[in-house]
Coordinates of C-alpha atoms in Angstrom, one line a residue:
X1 CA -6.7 -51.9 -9.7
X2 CA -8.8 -49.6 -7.2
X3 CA -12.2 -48.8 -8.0
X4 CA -14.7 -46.7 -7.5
X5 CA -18.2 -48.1 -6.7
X6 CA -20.3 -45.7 -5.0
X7 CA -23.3 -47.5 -6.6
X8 CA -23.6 -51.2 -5.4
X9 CA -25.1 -51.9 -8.9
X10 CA -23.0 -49.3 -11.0
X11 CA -20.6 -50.2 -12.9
X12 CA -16.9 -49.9 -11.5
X13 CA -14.5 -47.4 -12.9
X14 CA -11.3 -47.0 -12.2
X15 CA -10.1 -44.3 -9.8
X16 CA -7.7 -42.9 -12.8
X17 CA -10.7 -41.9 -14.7
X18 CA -12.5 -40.3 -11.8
X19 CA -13.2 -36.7 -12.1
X20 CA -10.0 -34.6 -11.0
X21 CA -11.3 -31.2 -9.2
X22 CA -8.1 -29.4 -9.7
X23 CA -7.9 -28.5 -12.9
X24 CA -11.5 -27.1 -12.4
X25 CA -10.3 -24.9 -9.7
X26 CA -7.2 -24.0 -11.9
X27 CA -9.7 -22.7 -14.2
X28 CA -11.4 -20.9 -12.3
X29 CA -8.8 -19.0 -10.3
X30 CA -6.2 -16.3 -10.8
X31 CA -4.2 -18.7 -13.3
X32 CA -0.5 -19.6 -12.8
X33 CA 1.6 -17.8 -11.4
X34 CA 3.8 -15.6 -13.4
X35 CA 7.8 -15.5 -12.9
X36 CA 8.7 -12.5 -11.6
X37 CA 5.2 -10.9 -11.7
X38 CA 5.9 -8.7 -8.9
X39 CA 8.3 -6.6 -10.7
X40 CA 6.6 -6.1 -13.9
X41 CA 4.5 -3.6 -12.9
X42 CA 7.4 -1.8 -11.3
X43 CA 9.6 -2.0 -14.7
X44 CA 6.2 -0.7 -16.5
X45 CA 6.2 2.5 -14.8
X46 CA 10.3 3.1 -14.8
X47 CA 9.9 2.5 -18.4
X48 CA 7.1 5.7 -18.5
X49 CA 9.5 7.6 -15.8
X50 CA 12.5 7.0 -18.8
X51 CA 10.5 7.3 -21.8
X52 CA 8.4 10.8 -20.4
X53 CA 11.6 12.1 -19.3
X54 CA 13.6 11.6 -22.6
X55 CA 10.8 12.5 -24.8
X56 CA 10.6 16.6 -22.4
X57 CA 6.9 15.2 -21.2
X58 CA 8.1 15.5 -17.9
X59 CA 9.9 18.7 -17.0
X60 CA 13.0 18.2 -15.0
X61 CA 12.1 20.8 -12.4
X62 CA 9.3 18.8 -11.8
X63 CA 10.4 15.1 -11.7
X64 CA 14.4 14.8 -12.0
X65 CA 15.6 12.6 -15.0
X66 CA 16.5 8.9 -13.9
X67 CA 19.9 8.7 -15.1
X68 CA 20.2 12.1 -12.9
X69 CA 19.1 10.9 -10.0
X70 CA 21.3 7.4 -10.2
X71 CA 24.5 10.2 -10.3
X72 CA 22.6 11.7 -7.4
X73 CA 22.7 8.9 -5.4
X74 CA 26.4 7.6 -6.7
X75 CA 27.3 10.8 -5.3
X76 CA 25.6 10.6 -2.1
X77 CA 27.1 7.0 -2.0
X78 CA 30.2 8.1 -2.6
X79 CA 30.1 10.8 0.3
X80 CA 29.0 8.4 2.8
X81 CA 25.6 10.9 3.6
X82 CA 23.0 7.7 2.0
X83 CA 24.3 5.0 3.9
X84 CA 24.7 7.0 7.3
X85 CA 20.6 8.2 6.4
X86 CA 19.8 5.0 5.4
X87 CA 21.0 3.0 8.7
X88 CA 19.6 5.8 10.8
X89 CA 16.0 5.2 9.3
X90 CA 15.9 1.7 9.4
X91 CA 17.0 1.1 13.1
X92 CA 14.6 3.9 13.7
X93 CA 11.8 1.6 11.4
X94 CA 13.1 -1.7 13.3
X95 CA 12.9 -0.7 16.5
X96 CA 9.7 1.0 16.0
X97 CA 8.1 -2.1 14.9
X98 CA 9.7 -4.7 17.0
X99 CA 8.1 -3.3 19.6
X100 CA 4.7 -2.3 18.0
X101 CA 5.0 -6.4 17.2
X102 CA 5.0 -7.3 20.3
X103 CA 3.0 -5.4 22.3
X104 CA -0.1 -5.8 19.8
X105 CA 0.6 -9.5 19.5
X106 CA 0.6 -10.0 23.6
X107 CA -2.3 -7.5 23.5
X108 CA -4.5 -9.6 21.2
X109 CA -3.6 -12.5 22.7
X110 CA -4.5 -11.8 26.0
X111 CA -8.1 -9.9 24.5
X112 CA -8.8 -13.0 22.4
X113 CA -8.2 -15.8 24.7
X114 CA -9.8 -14.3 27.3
X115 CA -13.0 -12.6 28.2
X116 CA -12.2 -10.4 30.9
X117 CA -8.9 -9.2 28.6
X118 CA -11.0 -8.3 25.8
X119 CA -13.7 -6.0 28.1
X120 CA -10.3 -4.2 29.6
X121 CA -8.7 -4.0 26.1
X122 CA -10.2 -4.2 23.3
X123 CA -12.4 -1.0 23.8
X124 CA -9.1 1.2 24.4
X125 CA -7.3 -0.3 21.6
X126 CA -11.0 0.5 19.2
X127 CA -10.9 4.1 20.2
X128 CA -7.3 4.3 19.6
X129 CA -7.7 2.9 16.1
X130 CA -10.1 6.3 15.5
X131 CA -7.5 8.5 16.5
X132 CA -4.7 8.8 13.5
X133 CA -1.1 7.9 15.3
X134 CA -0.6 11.1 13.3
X135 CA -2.7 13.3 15.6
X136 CA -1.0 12.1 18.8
X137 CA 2.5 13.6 17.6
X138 CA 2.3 16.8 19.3
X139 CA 1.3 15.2 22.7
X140 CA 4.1 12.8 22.2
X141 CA 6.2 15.6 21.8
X142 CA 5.0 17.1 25.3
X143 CA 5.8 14.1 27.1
X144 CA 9.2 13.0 25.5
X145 CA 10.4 15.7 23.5
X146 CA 11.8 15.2 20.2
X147 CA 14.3 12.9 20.8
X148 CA 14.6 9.5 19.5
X149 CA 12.2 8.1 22.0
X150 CA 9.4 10.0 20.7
X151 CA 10.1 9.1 17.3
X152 CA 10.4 4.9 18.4
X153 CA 7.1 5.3 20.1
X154 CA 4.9 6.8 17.3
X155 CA 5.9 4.3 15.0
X156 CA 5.0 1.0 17.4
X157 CA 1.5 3.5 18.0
X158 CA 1.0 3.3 14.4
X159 CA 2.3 -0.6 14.5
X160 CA 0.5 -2.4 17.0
X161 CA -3.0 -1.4 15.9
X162 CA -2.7 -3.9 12.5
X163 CA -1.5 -6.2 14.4
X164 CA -3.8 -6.7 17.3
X165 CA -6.9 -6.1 14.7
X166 CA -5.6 -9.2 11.9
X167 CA -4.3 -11.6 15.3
X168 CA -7.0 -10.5 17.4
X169 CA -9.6 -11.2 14.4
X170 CA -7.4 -14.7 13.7
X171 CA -8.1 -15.8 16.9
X172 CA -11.6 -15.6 17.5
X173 CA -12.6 -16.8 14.1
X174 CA -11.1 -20.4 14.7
X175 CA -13.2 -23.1 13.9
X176 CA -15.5 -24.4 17.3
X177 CA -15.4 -27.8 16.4
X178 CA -11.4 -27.6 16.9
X179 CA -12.4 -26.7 20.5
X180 CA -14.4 -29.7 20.6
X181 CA -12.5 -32.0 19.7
X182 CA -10.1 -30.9 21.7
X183 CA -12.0 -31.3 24.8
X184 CA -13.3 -34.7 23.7
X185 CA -9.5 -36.0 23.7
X186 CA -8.9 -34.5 26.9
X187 CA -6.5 -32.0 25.4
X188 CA -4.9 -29.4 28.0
X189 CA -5.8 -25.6 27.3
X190 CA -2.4 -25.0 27.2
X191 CA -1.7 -27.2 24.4
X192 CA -4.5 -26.4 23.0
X193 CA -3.6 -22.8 23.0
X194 CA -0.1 -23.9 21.6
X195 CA -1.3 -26.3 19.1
X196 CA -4.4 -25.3 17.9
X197 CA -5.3 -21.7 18.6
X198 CA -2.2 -20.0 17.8
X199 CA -1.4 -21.7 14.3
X200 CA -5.3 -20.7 13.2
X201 CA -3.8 -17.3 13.9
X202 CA -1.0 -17.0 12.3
X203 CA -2.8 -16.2 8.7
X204 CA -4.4 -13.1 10.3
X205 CA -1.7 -12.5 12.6
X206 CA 1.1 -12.3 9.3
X207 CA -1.8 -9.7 7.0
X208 CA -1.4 -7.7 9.9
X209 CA 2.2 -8.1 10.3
X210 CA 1.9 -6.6 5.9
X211 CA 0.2 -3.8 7.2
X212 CA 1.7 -2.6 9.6
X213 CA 5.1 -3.0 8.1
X214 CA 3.5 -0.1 5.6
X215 CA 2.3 1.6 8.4
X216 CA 5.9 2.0 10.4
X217 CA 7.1 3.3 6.8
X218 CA 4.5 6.1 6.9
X219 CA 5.1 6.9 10.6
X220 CA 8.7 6.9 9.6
X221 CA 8.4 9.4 7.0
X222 CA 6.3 11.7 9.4
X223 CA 8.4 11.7 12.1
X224 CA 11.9 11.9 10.5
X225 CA 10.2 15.1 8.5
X226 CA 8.9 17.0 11.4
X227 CA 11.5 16.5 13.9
X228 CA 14.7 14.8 13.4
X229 CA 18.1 16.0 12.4
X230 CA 19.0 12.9 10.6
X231 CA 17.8 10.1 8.7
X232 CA 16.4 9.9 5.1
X233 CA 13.3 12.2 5.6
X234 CA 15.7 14.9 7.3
X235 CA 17.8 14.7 4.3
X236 CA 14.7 15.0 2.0
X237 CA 13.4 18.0 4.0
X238 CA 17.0 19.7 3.3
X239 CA 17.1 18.9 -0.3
X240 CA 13.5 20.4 -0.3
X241 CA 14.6 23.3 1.2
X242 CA 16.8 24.2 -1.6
X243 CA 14.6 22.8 -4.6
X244 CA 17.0 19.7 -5.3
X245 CA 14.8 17.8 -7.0
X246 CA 16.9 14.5 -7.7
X247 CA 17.9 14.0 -3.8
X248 CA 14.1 14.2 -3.0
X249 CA 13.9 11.2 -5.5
X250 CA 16.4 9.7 -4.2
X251 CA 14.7 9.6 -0.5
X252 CA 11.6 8.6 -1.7
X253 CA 12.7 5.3 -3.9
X254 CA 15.1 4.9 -0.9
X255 CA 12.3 4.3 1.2
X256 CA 9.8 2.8 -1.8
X257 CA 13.1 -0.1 -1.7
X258 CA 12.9 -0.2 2.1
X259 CA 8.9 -0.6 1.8
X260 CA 9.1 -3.5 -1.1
X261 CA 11.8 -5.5 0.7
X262 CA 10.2 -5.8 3.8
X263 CA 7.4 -6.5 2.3
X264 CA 9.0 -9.3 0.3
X265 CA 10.8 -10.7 3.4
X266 CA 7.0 -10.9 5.4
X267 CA 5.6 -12.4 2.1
X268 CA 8.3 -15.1 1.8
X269 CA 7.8 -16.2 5.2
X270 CA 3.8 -15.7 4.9
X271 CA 4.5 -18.8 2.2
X272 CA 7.0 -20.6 4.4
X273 CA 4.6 -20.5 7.2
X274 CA 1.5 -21.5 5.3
X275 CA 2.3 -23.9 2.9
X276 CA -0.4 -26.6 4.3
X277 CA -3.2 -23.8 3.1
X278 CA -5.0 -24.5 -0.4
X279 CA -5.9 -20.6 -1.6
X280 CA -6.3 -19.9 -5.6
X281 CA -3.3 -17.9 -5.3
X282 CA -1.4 -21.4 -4.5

């Protein structure tokens, strides 16, 4: 049997009685994780939306009943009008952050592997990230109108920012002895930079893939609200227009599903990706 004898004249023990850290660090963190846990908050407050609207808390003027808006959207269904929103949003959404993806990914790439990128870049990108993508809608609208374009374009502005801040941040917080051992085995910087540099980043690089997947939903919103003559937030903007409360509803937990899923989907392959990291939440 293996034993333990870190003490020449200690007595041995077996390695089965050692002391196991795990369950200390078990104790210490978050706690198992729950089945489902996601969604319990979620079914908490549907169950206050159902209970406050059966019970007259809520006025229906206010806040539509549930059961009213799930004929709303049956109806809208039914029509065709949600589905033909709902696929012009998201390949508005998509497109928007594909490219807000990879621009702030080559972006932070280039600024954190290289000292000359990150004098000519990062500054630009700092100021950029103290100007709301919000603010630069009316200039946008100057120089591309208020076509699709324009609307493509604000959302990758309010995309890339995340993600060259979390990759750029992943990068240049890797470990120096990686570096040195690297050098030491004569290891090539473009290996290294493929093996080494851009799995360290891939933690940071994924947060800021969760942000800005929330931030393309927000730019979303803005831009399909302001201008746009179709889409989910133009249909929201009609159905405010003539006080229809439930089809405002319906937008919003249209794009409330639109938020969680993708949410879920960069989550899910967070865990994929990561699986070799020991965290309290694992």
């Amino acid at each position: 049997m293996t034993t333990l004898t870190g003490n020449p004249s200690a007595p041995t023990r077996p390695l089965a009685e050692a002391e196991d850290v795990r369950p200390i660090r078990r104790r210490l963190g978050p706690g198992e994780p729950i089945r489902f846990g996601g969604l319990i908050g979620i079914v908490v407050l549907l169950a206050a939306w159902v209970v406050g609207s059966a019970t007259g808390l809520l006025d229906p003027r206010t806040l539509t009943e549930p059961w009213t808006v799930l004929q709303t959207a049956g109806t809208l269904i039914e029509n065709g009008r949600l589905q033909e929103s709902l696929v012009t949003s998201g390949i508005r959404a998509a497109l928007g952050l594909g490219l807000g993806v990879v621009v702030g990914t080559v972006l932070a790439v280039i600024s954190g592997l290289s000292r000359v990128g990150e004098s000519l870049i990062d500054g630009p990108i700092q100021v950029k990230r103290s100007i709301p993508t919000l603010a630069l809608i009316p200039l946008l609208i100057l120089w591309l109108g208020i076509g699709e374009p324009m609307k493509v374009i604000t959302i990758a502005l309010a995309v890339f920012v995340p993600i060259y801040i979390h990759t750029h941040n992943g990068l240049r917080t890797i470990e120096g002895r990686y570096a040195e051992l690297a050098e030491t085995l004569g290891v090539s910087r473009s290996e290294f930079v493929r093996h080494v540099v851009l799995p360290g980043a891939m933690p940071g690089f994924l947060l800021g893939l969760r942000f800005a997947v929330t931030s393309s939903l927000l730019a979303l919103v803005v831009v399909e609200v302001i201008n746009a003559t179709s889409g989910i937030g133009h249909m929201i903007t009609l159905a405010s227009n003539y006080g229809q409360t439930d089809i405002i509803v319906v937008g919003l937990v249209v794009y409330a599903l639109l938020g969680v899923s993708a949410d879920a989907v960069v989550r899910l392959i967070e865990r994929k990706a990561l699986s070799w990291r020991r965290t309290l939440a694992s």
